[in-house]
PDB file of C-alpha atoms in Angstrom:
ATOM      1  CA  UNK A   1       6.474 -16.262   6.176  1.00  0.00           C
ATOM      2  CA  UNK A   2       4.095 -15.137   3.498  1.00  0.00           C
ATOM      3  CA  UNK A   3       5.527 -13.051   0.715  1.00  0.00           C
ATOM      4  CA  UNK A   4       4.692 -11.433  -2.583  1.00  0.00           C
ATOM      5  CA  UNK A   5       7.153 -11.317  -5.465  1.00  0.00           C
ATOM      6  CA  UNK A   6       7.061  -8.844  -8.302  1.00  0.00           C
ATOM      7  CA  UNK A   7       9.512  -9.933 -10.937  1.00  0.00           C
ATOM      8  CA  UNK A   8       9.857  -6.699 -12.842  1.00  0.00           C
ATOM      9  CA  UNK A   9      11.324  -3.792 -10.912  1.00  0.00           C
ATOM     10  CA  UNK A  10      11.411  -1.342 -13.788  1.00  0.00           C
ATOM     11  CA  UNK A  11       9.567  -1.615 -17.089  1.00  0.00           C
ATOM     12  CA  UNK A  12       9.927   0.813 -19.975  1.00  0.00           C
ATOM     13  CA  UNK A  13       7.431   0.715 -22.827  1.00  0.00           C
ATOM     14  CA  UNK A  14       6.327   2.797 -25.761  1.00  0.00           C
ATOM     15  CA  UNK A  15       2.723   3.872 -26.041  1.00  0.00           C
ATOM     16  CA  UNK A  16       0.411   1.214 -27.515  1.00  0.00           C
ATOM     17  CA  UNK A  17       2.661  -1.621 -26.366  1.00  0.00           C
ATOM     18  CA  UNK A  18       1.109  -4.423 -24.371  1.00  0.00           C
ATOM     19  CA  UNK A  19       1.862  -4.754 -20.686  1.00  0.00           C
ATOM     20  CA  UNK A  20       2.135  -7.689 -18.332  1.00  0.00           C
ATOM     21  CA  UNK A  21       3.479  -7.286 -14.802  1.00  0.00           C
ATOM     22  CA  UNK A  22       4.173 -10.435 -12.855  1.00  0.00           C
ATOM     23  CA  UNK A  23       3.049 -11.121  -9.306  1.00  0.00           C
ATOM     24  CA  UNK A  24       3.494 -14.331  -7.341  1.00  0.00           C
ATOM     25  CA  UNK A  25       2.536 -14.993  -3.752  1.00  0.00           C
ATOM     26  CA  UNK A  26       3.729 -17.694  -1.413  1.00  0.00           C
ATOM     27  CA  UNK A  27       0.660 -18.467   0.669  1.00  0.00           C
ATOM     28  CA  UNK A  28      -1.323 -21.548  -0.369  1.00  0.00           C
ATOM     29  CA  UNK A  29      -4.566 -20.954   1.513  1.00  0.00           C
ATOM     30  CA  UNK A  30      -7.510 -18.742   0.686  1.00  0.00           C
ATOM     31  CA  UNK A  31      -6.269 -15.355  -0.393  1.00  0.00           C
ATOM     32  CA  UNK A  32      -7.589 -12.087  -1.688  1.00  0.00           C
ATOM     33  CA  UNK A  33      -5.400 -10.315  -4.195  1.00  0.00           C
ATOM     34  CA  UNK A  34      -4.979  -6.665  -5.041  1.00  0.00           C
ATOM     35  CA  UNK A  35      -3.150  -4.407  -7.404  1.00  0.00           C
ATOM     36  CA  UNK A  36      -2.525  -0.862  -6.217  1.00  0.00           C
ATOM     37  CA  UNK A  37      -1.126   1.962  -8.316  1.00  0.00           C
ATOM     38  CA  UNK A  38       0.640   5.175  -7.414  1.00  0.00           C
ATOM     39  CA  UNK A  39       0.722   7.834 -10.107  1.00  0.00           C
ATOM     40  CA  UNK A  40       3.419  10.498  -9.766  1.00  0.00           C
ATOM     41  CA  UNK A  41       2.525  12.859  -6.952  1.00  0.00           C
ATOM     42  CA  UNK A  42      -0.654  11.005  -6.043  1.00  0.00           C
ATOM     43  CA  UNK A  43      -1.872   8.661  -3.325  1.00  0.00           C
ATOM     44  CA  UNK A  44      -1.561   4.923  -3.603  1.00  0.00           C
ATOM     45  CA  UNK A  45      -4.947   3.756  -4.910  1.00  0.00           C
ATOM     46  CA  UNK A  46      -6.709   0.513  -5.727  1.00  0.00           C
ATOM     47  CA  UNK A  47      -6.518  -0.636  -9.349  1.00  0.00           C
ATOM     48  CA  UNK A  48      -8.404  -3.925  -9.003  1.00  0.00           C
ATOM     49  CA  UNK A  49      -8.975  -6.808  -6.621  1.00  0.00           C
ATOM     50  CA  UNK A  50      -9.872 -10.497  -6.654  1.00  0.00           C
ATOM     51  CA  UNK A  51     -11.966 -12.181  -3.983  1.00  0.00           C
ATOM     52  CA  UNK A  52     -13.597 -15.187  -5.619  1.00  0.00           C
ATOM     53  CA  UNK A  53     -15.431 -16.257  -8.747  1.00  0.00           C
ATOM     54  CA  UNK A  54     -14.187 -15.350 -12.197  1.00  0.00           C
ATOM     55  CA  UNK A  55     -10.380 -15.430 -12.039  1.00  0.00           C
ATOM     56  CA  UNK A  56     -10.154 -12.708 -14.675  1.00  0.00           C
ATOM     57  CA  UNK A  57     -10.704  -9.411 -12.941  1.00  0.00           C
ATOM     58  CA  UNK A  58     -11.348  -6.119 -14.691  1.00  0.00           C
ATOM     59  CA  UNK A  59     -10.110  -2.915 -13.110  1.00  0.00           C
ATOM     60  CA  UNK A  60     -10.038   0.764 -13.826  1.00  0.00           C
ATOM     61  CA  UNK A  61      -8.417   2.339 -16.887  1.00  0.00           C
ATOM     62  CA  UNK A  62      -8.518  -0.847 -18.972  1.00  0.00           C
ATOM     63  CA  UNK A  63      -6.378  -2.946 -16.645  1.00  0.00           C
ATOM     64  CA  UNK A  64      -7.135  -6.577 -15.891  1.00  0.00           C
ATOM     65  CA  UNK A  65      -5.518  -9.335 -13.877  1.00  0.00           C
ATOM     66  CA  UNK A  66      -5.788 -13.098 -13.940  1.00  0.00           C
ATOM     67  CA  UNK A  67      -5.681 -15.238 -10.822  1.00  0.00           C
ATOM     68  CA  UNK A  68      -4.054 -18.602 -11.510  1.00  0.00           C
ATOM     69  CA  UNK A  69      -4.203 -20.601  -8.294  1.00  0.00           C
ATOM     70  CA  UNK A  70      -1.989 -23.439  -9.535  1.00  0.00           C
ATOM     71  CA  UNK A  71       0.773 -20.966 -10.294  1.00  0.00           C
ATOM     72  CA  UNK A  72       0.207 -18.738  -7.223  1.00  0.00           C
ATOM     73  CA  UNK A  73       0.098 -15.838  -9.662  1.00  0.00           C
ATOM     74  CA  UNK A  74      -1.933 -12.689 -10.192  1.00  0.00           C
ATOM     75  CA  UNK A  75      -0.413 -10.949 -13.196  1.00  0.00           C
ATOM     76  CA  UNK A  76      -1.550  -7.517 -14.281  1.00  0.00           C
ATOM     77  CA  UNK A  77      -2.213  -6.852 -17.959  1.00  0.00           C
ATOM     78  CA  UNK A  78      -3.177  -4.085 -20.296  1.00  0.00           C
ATOM     79  CA  UNK A  79      -3.338  -4.578 -24.067  1.00  0.00           C
ATOM     80  CA  UNK A  80      -2.253  -1.064 -25.008  1.00  0.00           C
ATOM     81  CA  UNK A  81      -0.552   1.277 -22.540  1.00  0.00           C
ATOM     82  CA  UNK A  82      -0.731   5.054 -22.550  1.00  0.00           C
ATOM     83  CA  UNK A  83       1.709   7.678 -21.358  1.00  0.00           C
ATOM     84  CA  UNK A  84      -0.667   8.350 -18.452  1.00  0.00           C
ATOM     85  CA  UNK A  85      -0.092   4.797 -17.176  1.00  0.00           C
ATOM     86  CA  UNK A  86       3.364   5.833 -16.013  1.00  0.00           C
ATOM     87  CA  UNK A  87       3.275   4.941 -12.330  1.00  0.00           C
ATOM     88  CA  UNK A  88       4.411   2.484  -9.696  1.00  0.00           C
ATOM     89  CA  UNK A  89       2.367  -0.693  -9.399  1.00  0.00           C
ATOM     90  CA  UNK A  90       2.133  -2.790  -6.252  1.00  0.00           C
ATOM     91  CA  UNK A  91       0.728  -6.276  -5.925  1.00  0.00           C
ATOM     92  CA  UNK A  92      -0.642  -7.284  -2.522  1.00  0.00           C
ATOM     93  CA  UNK A  93      -2.217 -10.316  -0.918  1.00  0.00           C
ATOM     94  CA  UNK A  94      -4.570 -10.418   2.060  1.00  0.00           C
ATOM     95  CA  UNK A  95      -4.476 -13.639   3.975  1.00  0.00           C
ATOM     96  CA  UNK A  96      -7.521 -14.741   5.967  1.00  0.00           C
ATOM     97  CA  UNK A  97      -5.215 -16.217   8.570  1.00  0.00           C
ATOM     98  CA  UNK A  98      -3.365 -13.022   9.415  1.00  0.00           C
ATOM     99  CA  UNK A  99      -5.862 -10.414   8.207  1.00  0.00           C
ATOM    100  CA  UNK A 100      -2.994  -8.332   6.875  1.00  0.00           C
ATOM    101  CA  UNK A 101      -2.003  -6.950   3.493  1.00  0.00           C
ATOM    102  CA  UNK A 102       1.380  -8.180   2.275  1.00  0.00           C
ATOM    103  CA  UNK A 103       2.850  -5.965  -0.454  1.00  0.00           C
ATOM    104  CA  UNK A 104       5.375  -6.689  -3.157  1.00  0.00           C
ATOM    105  CA  UNK A 105       8.314  -4.369  -3.806  1.00  0.00           C
ATOM    106  CA  UNK A 106       6.535  -2.646  -6.657  1.00  0.00           C
ATOM    107  CA  UNK A 107       7.169  -2.230 -10.373  1.00  0.00           C
ATOM    108  CA  UNK A 108       7.980   1.138 -11.816  1.00  0.00           C
ATOM    109  CA  UNK A 109       6.407   1.537 -15.251  1.00  0.00           C
ATOM    110  CA  UNK A 110       7.553   4.253 -17.619  1.00  0.00           C
ATOM    111  CA  UNK A 111       5.636   4.768 -20.844  1.00  0.00           C
ATOM    112  CA  UNK A 112       7.143   6.952 -23.535  1.00  0.00           C
ATOM    113  CA  UNK A 113       5.060   8.634 -26.239  1.00  0.00           C
TER     114      UNK A 113
ATOM    115  CA  UNK B   1     -10.083  10.909  -4.274  1.00  0.00           C
ATOM    116  CA  UNK B   2      -9.807   9.398  -0.816  1.00  0.00           C
ATOM    117  CA  UNK B   3     -10.343  11.695   2.166  1.00  0.00           C
ATOM    118  CA  UNK B   4      -7.279  10.763   4.152  1.00  0.00           C
ATOM    119  CA  UNK B   5      -4.696  13.330   5.091  1.00  0.00           C
ATOM    120  CA  UNK B   6      -1.175  13.238   6.390  1.00  0.00           C
ATOM    121  CA  UNK B   7       0.947  16.053   7.739  1.00  0.00           C
ATOM    122  CA  UNK B   8       3.647  17.016   7.331  1.00  0.00           C
ATOM    123  CA  UNK B   9       4.383  15.781   3.825  1.00  0.00           C
ATOM    124  CA  UNK B  10       8.119  16.230   4.311  1.00  0.00           C
ATOM    125  CA  UNK B  11      10.092  16.496   7.537  1.00  0.00           C
ATOM    126  CA  UNK B  12      13.810  16.893   8.126  1.00  0.00           C
ATOM    127  CA  UNK B  13      14.897  16.838  11.751  1.00  0.00           C
ATOM    128  CA  UNK B  14      17.909  16.200  13.914  1.00  0.00           C
ATOM    129  CA  UNK B  15      18.668  13.096  15.934  1.00  0.00           C
ATOM    130  CA  UNK B  16      16.993  12.889  19.326  1.00  0.00           C
ATOM    131  CA  UNK B  17      13.964  15.007  18.496  1.00  0.00           C
ATOM    132  CA  UNK B  18      10.450  13.880  19.322  1.00  0.00           C
ATOM    133  CA  UNK B  19       8.124  13.911  16.341  1.00  0.00           C
ATOM    134  CA  UNK B  20       4.491  13.156  15.648  1.00  0.00           C
ATOM    135  CA  UNK B  21       3.198  12.295  12.209  1.00  0.00           C
ATOM    136  CA  UNK B  22      -0.457  13.143  11.793  1.00  0.00           C
ATOM    137  CA  UNK B  23      -3.055  11.102   9.961  1.00  0.00           C
ATOM    138  CA  UNK B  24      -6.739  11.911   9.678  1.00  0.00           C
ATOM    139  CA  UNK B  25      -9.589  10.479   7.653  1.00  0.00           C
ATOM    140  CA  UNK B  26     -13.103  11.786   7.148  1.00  0.00           C
ATOM    141  CA  UNK B  27     -14.667   8.569   5.890  1.00  0.00           C
ATOM    142  CA  UNK B  28     -15.661   7.211   9.293  1.00  0.00           C
ATOM    143  CA  UNK B  29     -13.514   4.119   8.811  1.00  0.00           C
ATOM    144  CA  UNK B  30     -12.905   1.951  11.853  1.00  0.00           C
ATOM    145  CA  UNK B  31      -9.665   0.425  10.633  1.00  0.00           C
ATOM    146  CA  UNK B  32      -6.505   2.459  10.233  1.00  0.00           C
ATOM    147  CA  UNK B  33      -2.944   1.464   9.412  1.00  0.00           C
ATOM    148  CA  UNK B  34       0.601   2.793   9.322  1.00  0.00           C
ATOM    149  CA  UNK B  35       3.067   1.442   6.769  1.00  0.00           C
ATOM    150  CA  UNK B  36       6.763   2.140   6.376  1.00  0.00           C
ATOM    151  CA  UNK B  37       8.308   2.127   2.933  1.00  0.00           C
ATOM    152  CA  UNK B  38      11.927   2.518   1.899  1.00  0.00           C
ATOM    153  CA  UNK B  39      12.758   3.321  -1.761  1.00  0.00           C
ATOM    154  CA  UNK B  40      12.433   0.269  -3.980  1.00  0.00           C
ATOM    155  CA  UNK B  41      11.108  -1.838  -1.150  1.00  0.00           C
ATOM    156  CA  UNK B  42       7.731  -3.183  -0.184  1.00  0.00           C
ATOM    157  CA  UNK B  43       5.373  -1.474   2.231  1.00  0.00           C
ATOM    158  CA  UNK B  44       5.689  -2.909   5.729  1.00  0.00           C
ATOM    159  CA  UNK B  45       2.841  -2.703   8.225  1.00  0.00           C
ATOM    160  CA  UNK B  46       4.103  -1.191  11.484  1.00  0.00           C
ATOM    161  CA  UNK B  47       0.870  -0.386  13.350  1.00  0.00           C
ATOM    162  CA  UNK B  48      -2.845  -0.844  12.946  1.00  0.00           C
ATOM    163  CA  UNK B  49      -6.051  -0.091  14.767  1.00  0.00           C
ATOM    164  CA  UNK B  50      -9.507  -1.636  14.580  1.00  0.00           C
ATOM    165  CA  UNK B  51     -11.206   1.270  16.295  1.00  0.00           C
ATOM    166  CA  UNK B  52     -11.029   3.761  19.140  1.00  0.00           C
ATOM    167  CA  UNK B  53      -8.655   2.664  21.913  1.00  0.00           C
ATOM    168  CA  UNK B  54      -7.450  -0.260  19.818  1.00  0.00           C
ATOM    169  CA  UNK B  55      -3.838  -0.360  18.632  1.00  0.00           C
ATOM    170  CA  UNK B  56      -1.650  -3.277  17.578  1.00  0.00           C
ATOM    171  CA  UNK B  57       1.868  -3.674  16.314  1.00  0.00           C
ATOM    172  CA  UNK B  58       2.320  -4.806  12.747  1.00  0.00           C
ATOM    173  CA  UNK B  59       4.672  -7.206  11.082  1.00  0.00           C
ATOM    174  CA  UNK B  60       7.688  -4.905  11.080  1.00  0.00           C
ATOM    175  CA  UNK B  61       9.123  -3.976  14.437  1.00  0.00           C
ATOM    176  CA  UNK B  62       9.101  -0.248  14.978  1.00  0.00           C
ATOM    177  CA  UNK B  63      10.201   2.052  17.786  1.00  0.00           C
ATOM    178  CA  UNK B  64       7.270   4.317  17.054  1.00  0.00           C
ATOM    179  CA  UNK B  65       4.012   4.366  18.992  1.00  0.00           C
ATOM    180  CA  UNK B  66       0.461   5.191  17.954  1.00  0.00           C
ATOM    181  CA  UNK B  67      -2.772   6.214  19.607  1.00  0.00           C
ATOM    182  CA  UNK B  68      -6.419   6.113  18.579  1.00  0.00           C
ATOM    183  CA  UNK B  69      -8.467   8.390  20.776  1.00  0.00           C
ATOM    184  CA  UNK B  70     -10.823   9.456  18.016  1.00  0.00           C
ATOM    185  CA  UNK B  71     -12.074   7.455  15.045  1.00  0.00           C
ATOM    186  CA  UNK B  72     -10.759   9.922  12.525  1.00  0.00           C
ATOM    187  CA  UNK B  73      -7.290  10.452  13.984  1.00  0.00           C
ATOM    188  CA  UNK B  74      -4.351   8.025  14.150  1.00  0.00           C
ATOM    189  CA  UNK B  75      -1.078   9.830  14.954  1.00  0.00           C
ATOM    190  CA  UNK B  76       2.322   8.136  15.017  1.00  0.00           C
ATOM    191  CA  UNK B  77       5.006   9.297  17.444  1.00  0.00           C
ATOM    192  CA  UNK B  78       8.737   8.796  17.621  1.00  0.00           C
ATOM    193  CA  UNK B  79      10.054   9.772  21.061  1.00  0.00           C
ATOM    194  CA  UNK B  80      13.659  10.115  19.932  1.00  0.00           C
ATOM    195  CA  UNK B  81      14.279  10.095  16.207  1.00  0.00           C
ATOM    196  CA  UNK B  82      17.366   8.421  14.769  1.00  0.00           C
ATOM    197  CA  UNK B  83      18.819   8.261  11.243  1.00  0.00           C
ATOM    198  CA  UNK B  84      17.561   4.668  10.992  1.00  0.00           C
ATOM    199  CA  UNK B  85      14.009   6.080  11.124  1.00  0.00           C
ATOM    200  CA  UNK B  86      14.526   7.844   7.812  1.00  0.00           C
ATOM    201  CA  UNK B  87      11.806   6.484   5.546  1.00  0.00           C
ATOM    202  CA  UNK B  88       8.413   7.168   4.041  1.00  0.00           C
ATOM    203  CA  UNK B  89       5.421   6.615   6.302  1.00  0.00           C
ATOM    204  CA  UNK B  90       2.032   5.895   4.743  1.00  0.00           C
ATOM    205  CA  UNK B  91      -1.269   5.979   6.583  1.00  0.00           C
ATOM    206  CA  UNK B  92      -4.313   4.073   5.356  1.00  0.00           C
ATOM    207  CA  UNK B  93      -7.856   3.347   6.416  1.00  0.00           C
ATOM    208  CA  UNK B  94     -10.571   0.884   5.491  1.00  0.00           C
ATOM    209  CA  UNK B  95     -14.064  -0.168   6.438  1.00  0.00           C
ATOM    210  CA  UNK B  96     -14.881  -3.090   8.704  1.00  0.00           C
ATOM    211  CA  UNK B  97     -14.171  -6.101   6.488  1.00  0.00           C
ATOM    212  CA  UNK B  98     -10.597  -7.245   5.951  1.00  0.00           C
ATOM    213  CA  UNK B  99     -11.323  -7.496   2.248  1.00  0.00           C
ATOM    214  CA  UNK B 100     -12.360  -3.852   2.041  1.00  0.00           C
ATOM    215  CA  UNK B 101     -10.214  -1.510   0.020  1.00  0.00           C
ATOM    216  CA  UNK B 102      -7.560   0.362   1.931  1.00  0.00           C
ATOM    217  CA  UNK B 103      -7.404   4.070   1.166  1.00  0.00           C
ATOM    218  CA  UNK B 104      -3.989   5.640   1.470  1.00  0.00           C
ATOM    219  CA  UNK B 105      -2.813   9.080   2.417  1.00  0.00           C
ATOM    220  CA  UNK B 106      -0.095  10.948   0.506  1.00  0.00           C
ATOM    221  CA  UNK B 107       2.632   9.863   2.918  1.00  0.00           C
ATOM    222  CA  UNK B 108       5.202  11.644   5.065  1.00  0.00           C
ATOM    223  CA  UNK B 109       8.794  11.498   3.942  1.00  0.00           C
ATOM    224  CA  UNK B 110      10.932  11.667   7.070  1.00  0.00           C
ATOM    225  CA  UNK B 111      14.656  12.379   7.079  1.00  0.00           C
ATOM    226  CA  UNK B 112      16.579  12.229  10.342  1.00  0.00           C
ATOM    227  CA  UNK B 113      20.023  13.781  10.242  1.00  0.00           C
TER     228      UNK B 113
END
């Protein structure tokens, strides 16, 4: 069965630190990849997505993610986090075969001023 | 801000009660979804719909049922709630393409005593 793994369950950073959240997926075919974010008290919302083309994807609020097909990875990065980035981050993959979104377990990010 | 609504936001009920979780969207999306999420776990798709009168079961088996009589409305019903149904239920919608962004509602946190 297809799956998505997020290695970091809870990350604590100080403001201005760099961030990288890991995401690996198991499916080897054509995939579309997403990062969703849920800020405290808010809806889950799209941060960025990869369909094809440039494997480095830019998202909102200075986030980016790099698709590395050989490593089945889609890690999320931000060079300098802010307190307002405190949220839960979910990686997801959409497989063409099943037409479904498969979510990871999420990473809770806490940023302290 | 996505125009997708869920009511109630929180619900505490006794075992054996029949409940309906409401989900409505004003974006005219054909596709709608229900996910179940336990704390610290991934979102699991339990139901989805591709349009009016279309409903399908998702990857995670669920005793709940859904209906899609109107495009904007996708309620989820539990005929007889049990403690094992305690969870968070998230509704989402998207446009026609599988690769389209899914927009999520705020969720309903259900507790069955």
